[in-house]
PDB file of C-alpha atoms and ligand atoms in Angstrom:
ATOM      1  CA  MET A  24      -0.183   0.119  -0.056  1.00 90.00           C
ATOM      2  CA  TYR A  25       1.239   3.568  -0.839  1.00 95.00           C
ATOM      3  CA  LYS A  26       1.607   5.654   2.450  1.00 96.00           C
ATOM      4  CA  LEU A  27       0.513   8.924   2.888  1.00 97.00           C
ATOM      5  CA  MET A  28       3.756  11.424   3.091  1.00 97.00           C
ATOM      6  CA  LYS A  29       4.208  12.837   6.577  1.00 97.00           C
ATOM      7  CA  LEU A  30       3.580  16.590   6.581  1.00 98.00           C
ATOM      8  CA  PRO A  31       6.977  18.175   6.885  1.00 97.00           C
ATOM      9  CA  TYR A  32       5.806  20.757   9.405  1.00 98.00           C
ATOM     10  CA  PRO A  33       3.274  21.379  12.084  1.00 98.00           C
ATOM     11  CA  TYR A  34      -0.300  22.541  10.313  1.00 98.00           C
ATOM     12  CA  ASP A  35       0.110  26.285  11.723  1.00 98.00           C
ATOM     13  CA  ALA A  36       3.803  26.450   9.947  1.00 98.00           C
ATOM     14  CA  LEU A  37       2.557  28.645   6.943  1.00 98.00           C
ATOM     15  CA  GLU A  38       0.387  31.045   9.169  1.00 98.00           C
ATOM     16  CA  PRO A  39      -0.529  33.832   8.206  1.00 98.00           C
ATOM     17  CA  ASP A  40      -0.235  33.252   4.662  1.00 98.00           C
ATOM     18  CA  ILE A  41      -1.764  29.939   4.546  1.00 98.00           C
ATOM     19  CA  SER A  42      -3.944  29.238   7.561  1.00 98.00           C
ATOM     20  CA  ALA A  43      -3.685  25.976   9.766  1.00 98.00           C
ATOM     21  CA  ARG A  44      -7.226  25.312   8.982  1.00 98.00           C
ATOM     22  CA  THR A  45      -6.351  25.163   5.126  1.00 98.00           C
ATOM     23  CA  VAL A  46      -3.265  22.831   5.412  1.00 98.00           C
ATOM     24  CA  ASN A  47      -5.093  20.633   8.234  1.00 98.00           C
ATOM     25  CA  ILE A  48      -8.241  20.057   5.506  1.00 98.00           C
ATOM     26  CA  HIS A  49      -5.922  20.295   2.649  1.00 98.00           C
ATOM     27  CA  TYR A  50      -3.640  17.732   3.678  1.00 98.00           C
ATOM     28  CA  ASN A  51      -5.838  15.073   5.868  1.00 98.00           C
ATOM     29  CA  LYS A  52      -8.776  15.490   3.299  1.00 97.00           C
ATOM     30  CA  HIS A  53      -7.826  16.383  -0.249  1.00 98.00           C
ATOM     31  CA  HIS A  54      -4.099  14.809  -0.138  1.00 98.00           C
ATOM     32  CA  LYS A  55      -5.159  11.674   1.765  1.00 98.00           C
ATOM     33  CA  LYS A  56      -8.118  10.958  -0.560  1.00 98.00           C
ATOM     34  CA  TYR A  57      -6.017  11.046  -3.728  1.00 98.00           C
ATOM     35  CA  ASN A  58      -3.475   8.319  -1.611  1.00 97.00           C
ATOM     36  CA  ASP A  59      -6.841   6.356  -0.425  1.00 97.00           C
ATOM     37  CA  ASN A  60      -8.420   6.097  -3.939  1.00 97.00           C
ATOM     38  CA  LEU A  61      -4.998   5.141  -5.733  1.00 97.00           C
ATOM     39  CA  ASN A  62      -4.688   2.011  -2.864  1.00 96.00           C
ATOM     40  CA  LYS A  63      -8.148   1.199  -3.798  1.00 95.00           C
ATOM     41  CA  LEU A  64      -6.903   1.095  -7.583  1.00 95.00           C
ATOM     42  CA  ILE A  65      -3.946  -0.805  -7.244  1.00 91.00           C
ATOM     43  CA  GLU A  66      -4.268  -4.208  -5.253  1.00 78.00           C
ATOM     44  CA  VAL A  67      -0.089  -4.507  -5.550  1.00 77.00           C
ATOM     45  CA  ASP A  68       2.046  -1.659  -5.569  1.00 74.00           C
ATOM     46  CA  ILE A  69       4.715  -3.092  -8.021  1.00 85.00           C
ATOM     47  CA  TYR A  70       6.053   0.191  -8.443  1.00 94.00           C
ATOM     48  CA  PRO A  71       7.232   3.152  -6.631  1.00 95.00           C
ATOM     49  CA  ILE A  72       4.514   5.986  -6.878  1.00 96.00           C
ATOM     50  CA  GLU A  73       6.697   8.067  -9.110  1.00 96.00           C
ATOM     51  CA  GLN A  74       7.224   5.443 -11.808  1.00 96.00           C
ATOM     52  CA  ILE A  75       3.490   4.989 -12.350  1.00 96.00           C
ATOM     53  CA  PRO A  76       3.119   7.469 -15.013  1.00 96.00           C
ATOM     54  CA  GLN A  77       6.063   6.223 -17.140  1.00 95.00           C
ATOM     55  CA  ASN A  78       4.373   2.529 -16.742  1.00 95.00           C
ATOM     56  CA  ILE A  79       0.987   3.661 -16.964  1.00 94.00           C
ATOM     57  CA  ASP A  80       0.599   1.054 -19.945  1.00 94.00           C
ATOM     58  CA  LYS A  81       0.975  -1.583 -17.566  1.00 93.00           C
ATOM     59  CA  PHE A  82      -2.278  -1.507 -15.985  1.00 94.00           C
ATOM     60  CA  SER A  83      -5.456  -2.492 -17.296  1.00 93.00           C
ATOM     61  CA  MET A  84      -7.042  -0.356 -19.639  1.00 95.00           C
ATOM     62  CA  ASP A  85     -10.303   0.447 -17.633  1.00 96.00           C
ATOM     63  CA  LYS A  86      -7.820   2.125 -14.765  1.00 96.00           C
ATOM     64  CA  ARG A  87      -5.466   4.051 -16.335  1.00 96.00           C
ATOM     65  CA  GLY A  88      -7.118   7.368 -16.421  1.00 97.00           C
ATOM     66  CA  ASP A  89      -8.307   6.857 -12.620  1.00 98.00           C
ATOM     67  CA  ILE A  90      -4.580   5.603 -11.497  1.00 97.00           C
ATOM     68  CA  LEU A  91      -2.997   8.131 -13.142  1.00 97.00           C
ATOM     69  CA  TYR A  92      -4.836  10.969 -11.909  1.00 98.00           C
ATOM     70  CA  ASN A  93      -4.746   9.620  -8.240  1.00 98.00           C
ATOM     71  CA  ALA A  94      -1.069   9.108  -8.476  1.00 98.00           C
ATOM     72  CA  GLY A  95      -0.531  12.589  -9.933  1.00 98.00           C
ATOM     73  CA  GLY A  96      -2.665  13.851  -6.946  1.00 98.00           C
ATOM     74  CA  VAL A  97      -0.342  12.185  -4.388  1.00 98.00           C
ATOM     75  CA  LEU A  98       2.765  13.343  -6.072  1.00 98.00           C
ATOM     76  CA  ASN A  99       1.679  16.801  -6.841  1.00 98.00           C
ATOM     77  CA  HIS A 100       0.715  17.371  -3.169  1.00 98.00           C
ATOM     78  CA  ASP A 101       4.008  15.825  -1.877  1.00 98.00           C
ATOM     79  CA  LEU A 102       6.113  18.211  -4.009  1.00 98.00           C
ATOM     80  CA  TYR A 103       3.364  20.856  -3.243  1.00 98.00           C
ATOM     81  CA  TRP A 104       4.273  20.736   0.806  1.00 98.00           C
ATOM     82  CA  LYS A 105       7.896  20.284   0.029  1.00 98.00           C
ATOM     83  CA  SER A 106       7.987  23.773  -1.612  1.00 98.00           C
ATOM     84  CA  MET A 107       6.977  25.480   1.415  1.00 98.00           C
ATOM     85  CA  SER A 108       8.243  25.864   4.952  1.00 98.00           C
ATOM     86  CA  LYS A 109       7.776  28.407   7.687  1.00 98.00           C
ATOM     87  CA  ILE A 110      10.668  30.727   7.043  1.00 97.00           C
ATOM     88  CA  GLY A 111      11.280  29.861   3.162  1.00 97.00           C
ATOM     89  CA  THR A 112      14.026  29.680   1.638  1.00 98.00           C
ATOM     90  CA  ALA A 113      15.837  30.432  -1.555  1.00 98.00           C
ATOM     91  CA  PRO A 114      17.546  28.273  -3.919  1.00 98.00           C
ATOM     92  CA  SER A 115      21.078  27.146  -3.763  1.00 98.00           C
ATOM     93  CA  GLY A 116      24.091  25.471  -5.581  1.00 98.00           C
ATOM     94  CA  LYS A 117      23.654  24.526  -9.359  1.00 98.00           C
ATOM     95  CA  LEU A 118      19.976  25.376  -9.128  1.00 98.00           C
ATOM     96  CA  LEU A 119      20.528  29.135  -7.977  1.00 98.00           C
ATOM     97  CA  LYS A 120      23.421  29.343 -10.921  1.00 98.00           C
ATOM     98  CA  LYS A 121      20.849  28.063 -13.402  1.00 98.00           C
ATOM     99  CA  ILE A 122      18.059  30.129 -12.008  1.00 98.00           C
ATOM    100  CA  ASN A 123      20.176  33.270 -12.750  1.00 98.00           C
ATOM    101  CA  ASN A 124      21.439  32.186 -16.237  1.00 98.00           C
ATOM    102  CA  THR A 125      18.053  31.532 -17.536  1.00 98.00           C
ATOM    103  CA  TYR A 126      15.884  33.976 -15.566  1.00 98.00           C
ATOM    104  CA  GLY A 127      18.711  36.791 -15.125  1.00 98.00           C
ATOM    105  CA  SER A 128      17.746  36.333 -11.101  1.00 98.00           C
ATOM    106  CA  TYR A 129      16.198  34.676  -8.589  1.00 98.00           C
ATOM    107  CA  ASP A 130      13.890  37.907  -8.265  1.00 98.00           C
ATOM    108  CA  ASN A 131      13.007  37.643 -11.961  1.00 98.00           C
ATOM    109  CA  PHE A 132      12.573  34.085 -11.784  1.00 98.00           C
ATOM    110  CA  LYS A 133       9.790  34.498  -9.201  1.00 98.00           C
ATOM    111  CA  ARG A 134       7.835  37.350 -11.079  1.00 98.00           C
ATOM    112  CA  ILE A 135       7.944  34.904 -13.981  1.00 98.00           C
ATOM    113  CA  PHE A 136       6.583  32.194 -12.052  1.00 98.00           C
ATOM    114  CA  ILE A 137       3.807  34.410 -10.541  1.00 98.00           C
ATOM    115  CA  LYS A 138       2.667  35.879 -13.882  1.00 98.00           C
ATOM    116  CA  LYS A 139       2.400  32.129 -15.264  1.00 98.00           C
ATOM    117  CA  ALA A 140       0.691  30.830 -12.287  1.00 98.00           C
ATOM    118  CA  LYS A 141      -2.107  34.197 -12.600  1.00 98.00           C
ATOM    119  CA  MET A 142      -2.560  32.724 -16.051  1.00 98.00           C
ATOM    120  CA  LEU A 143      -3.646  29.229 -15.183  1.00 97.00           C
ATOM    121  CA  THR A 144      -7.684  28.541 -15.910  1.00 94.00           C
ATOM    122  CA  GLY A 145      -9.461  25.999 -14.301  1.00 94.00           C
ATOM    123  CA  SER A 146      -8.077  23.635 -11.688  1.00 97.00           C
ATOM    124  CA  GLY A 147      -3.994  22.731 -11.369  1.00 98.00           C
ATOM    125  CA  TYR A 148      -0.781  23.800 -10.893  1.00 98.00           C
ATOM    126  CA  THR A 149       2.434  25.686 -11.710  1.00 98.00           C
ATOM    127  CA  PHE A 150       5.716  23.882 -11.885  1.00 98.00           C
ATOM    128  CA  LEU A 151       9.238  24.617 -12.306  1.00 98.00           C
ATOM    129  CA  VAL A 152      10.671  21.496 -13.884  1.00 98.00           C
ATOM    130  CA  ALA A 153      14.073  20.220 -14.886  1.00 98.00           C
ATOM    131  CA  ASN A 154      14.204  19.007 -18.743  1.00 96.00           C
ATOM    132  CA  ASN A 155      17.584  17.243 -18.730  1.00 93.00           C
ATOM    133  CA  SER A 156      19.411  20.063 -17.165  1.00 94.00           C
ATOM    134  CA  ASN A 157      17.101  23.143 -18.440  1.00 97.00           C
ATOM    135  CA  LEU A 158      14.682  24.457 -16.286  1.00 98.00           C
ATOM    136  CA  THR A 159      10.970  25.322 -17.637  1.00 98.00           C
ATOM    137  CA  ILE A 160       7.971  26.693 -15.659  1.00 98.00           C
ATOM    138  CA  MET A 161       4.743  25.441 -16.920  1.00 98.00           C
ATOM    139  CA  ASN A 162       1.054  25.147 -15.983  1.00 98.00           C
ATOM    140  CA  LEU A 163      -0.354  21.528 -15.992  1.00 98.00           C
ATOM    141  CA  PRO A 164      -4.116  21.299 -15.520  1.00 98.00           C
ATOM    142  CA  ASN A 165      -6.148  18.760 -12.759  1.00 98.00           C
ATOM    143  CA  GLN A 166      -3.856  16.155 -11.415  1.00 98.00           C
ATOM    144  CA  GLU A 167      -1.386  15.632 -14.367  1.00 98.00           C
ATOM    145  CA  THR A 168       2.281  15.494 -13.529  1.00 98.00           C
ATOM    146  CA  PRO A 169       5.441  16.524 -15.489  1.00 98.00           C
ATOM    147  CA  LEU A 170       6.565  12.820 -14.994  1.00 97.00           C
ATOM    148  CA  SER A 171       4.223  12.115 -17.838  1.00 96.00           C
ATOM    149  CA  TYR A 172       6.308  14.355 -20.065  1.00 96.00           C
ATOM    150  CA  GLY A 173       9.590  12.959 -19.065  1.00 95.00           C
ATOM    151  CA  LEU A 174       9.809  16.199 -17.057  1.00 97.00           C
ATOM    152  CA  ILE A 175      11.375  16.095 -13.397  1.00 98.00           C
ATOM    153  CA  PRO A 176       9.082  18.259 -11.133  1.00 98.00           C
ATOM    154  CA  LEU A 177      11.154  20.531  -8.920  1.00 98.00           C
ATOM    155  CA  PHE A 178       8.782  22.772  -7.275  1.00 98.00           C
ATOM    156  CA  THR A 179       5.469  23.597  -7.433  1.00 98.00           C
ATOM    157  CA  ILE A 180       2.108  25.577  -6.351  1.00 98.00           C
ATOM    158  CA  ASP A 181      -1.370  24.271  -6.246  1.00 98.00           C
ATOM    159  CA  LEU A 182      -3.964  26.464  -7.653  1.00 98.00           C
ATOM    160  CA  TRP A 183      -7.083  24.357  -6.722  1.00 98.00           C
ATOM    161  CA  GLU A 184      -9.757  26.440  -4.792  1.00 98.00           C
ATOM    162  CA  HIS A 185      -9.303  24.268  -2.107  1.00 97.00           C
ATOM    163  CA  ALA A 186      -5.923  25.563  -1.630  1.00 98.00           C
ATOM    164  CA  TYR A 187      -6.796  29.180  -1.180  1.00 98.00           C
ATOM    165  CA  TYR A 188     -10.443  29.664  -0.971  1.00 98.00           C
ATOM    166  CA  LEU A 189     -11.059  29.455   3.041  1.00 97.00           C
ATOM    167  CA  ASP A 190      -8.346  32.090   3.384  1.00 98.00           C
ATOM    168  CA  TYR A 191      -8.507  34.109   0.327  1.00 98.00           C
ATOM    169  CA  GLN A 192     -11.892  33.251  -0.841  1.00 97.00           C
ATOM    170  CA  ASN A 193     -11.655  34.249  -5.096  1.00 96.00           C
ATOM    171  CA  ASP A 194      -8.529  36.398  -4.596  1.00 98.00           C
ATOM    172  CA  ARG A 195      -6.224  33.700  -6.083  1.00 98.00           C
ATOM    173  CA  ASP A 196      -3.871  36.323  -7.474  1.00 98.00           C
ATOM    174  CA  LYS A 197      -3.010  37.382  -3.633  1.00 98.00           C
ATOM    175  CA  TYR A 198      -2.461  33.660  -2.499  1.00 98.00           C
ATOM    176  CA  ILE A 199      -0.136  33.203  -5.318  1.00 98.00           C
ATOM    177  CA  GLU A 200       2.002  36.493  -4.198  1.00 98.00           C
ATOM    178  CA  ASN A 201       1.746  35.540  -0.363  1.00 98.00           C
ATOM    179  CA  PHE A 202       2.986  32.007  -1.139  1.00 98.00           C
ATOM    180  CA  TRP A 203       6.186  33.307  -1.743  1.00 98.00           C
ATOM    181  CA  ASN A 204       6.708  34.341   1.656  1.00 98.00           C
ATOM    182  CA  LYS A 205       6.845  30.375   2.395  1.00 98.00           C
ATOM    183  CA  ALA A 206       8.321  29.164  -0.747  1.00 98.00           C
ATOM    184  CA  ASP A 207      11.153  26.774  -0.333  1.00 98.00           C
ATOM    185  CA  LEU A 208      13.307  25.874  -2.835  1.00 98.00           C
ATOM    186  CA  THR A 209      15.670  23.509  -0.614  1.00 98.00           C
ATOM    187  CA  TYR A 210      14.222  20.478  -1.947  1.00 98.00           C
ATOM    188  CA  ALA A 211      14.353  21.706  -5.569  1.00 98.00           C
ATOM    189  CA  SER A 212      17.985  22.415  -5.222  1.00 98.00           C
ATOM    190  CA  GLN A 213      18.709  18.943  -3.853  1.00 98.00           C
ATOM    191  CA  ILE A 214      16.886  16.992  -6.763  1.00 97.00           C
ATOM    192  CA  TYR A 215      18.980  19.505  -9.258  1.00 98.00           C
ATOM    193  CA  GLU A 216      22.161  18.932  -7.778  1.00 96.00           C
ATOM    194  CA  ASN A 217      21.667  15.359  -8.396  1.00 91.00           C
ATOM    195  CA  ILE A 218      20.360  15.258 -11.949  1.00 88.00           C
ATOM    196  CA  SER A 219      22.441  17.966 -13.519  1.00 69.00           C
TER     197      SER A 219
HETATM  198 MN1  LIG B  15      -4.476  20.312  -3.670  1.00 77.23          MN
END
C-alpha cells in the first residue's frame, strides 16, 4: 500500500499566508483522498509511485485514467508541501546558478513564475521542472504530473480552489503572491544537484 507522506511541518507553520485550517483540510482530506483512491485502484504496489506515470500502460486499460489521476494527485501534493516551509528558503548551488543564467535573477524568476501561475485557468498547478538540465516553468491542468512528459518536477504551487479559498476566497492572485513568503526551494535544489 502507498503511504501518505508525513507533512514536513505543523499545520500552523504556514500562517498567516496559509492558515492551519487550510493546511489541515488540504492534507487530511484532499491529499489523503488521492492516496486512499490510489490504494483502492491498485492491489499490489509493484512500482514506486513516481514510476507509475511512465508505466501507466502496464495497468489494465479501464483503470489507467483513474490511476494516473490519483497517482498524480499524490505526487503533486507531496511536492507542494515540500515547496514551502515556515521561513521559506531561496535556491542554492547548481539550481541557483541555473536560475540566474536562465531568468537573470531569482527575483525575476519569481516574477515570471507568479505571472505564469496567474494565467492558469481552471484547476491545476504551476511547476518548475527540469528538462534534462534546462529549467521550464509550466502550467498543467487537474492532477497531471510533469513525469508524464519525461520532465522532473522540482517545485510547485497548487492552484485548486481548496488550496486558498478558505483564506482568500476568490482572490487567487493574492494567494499566489503570499505563497512566496513561504516558498522553499531546498528540495528543488537537492533534486537539481543530482540530475544536472
Ligand atoms: Mn490540492
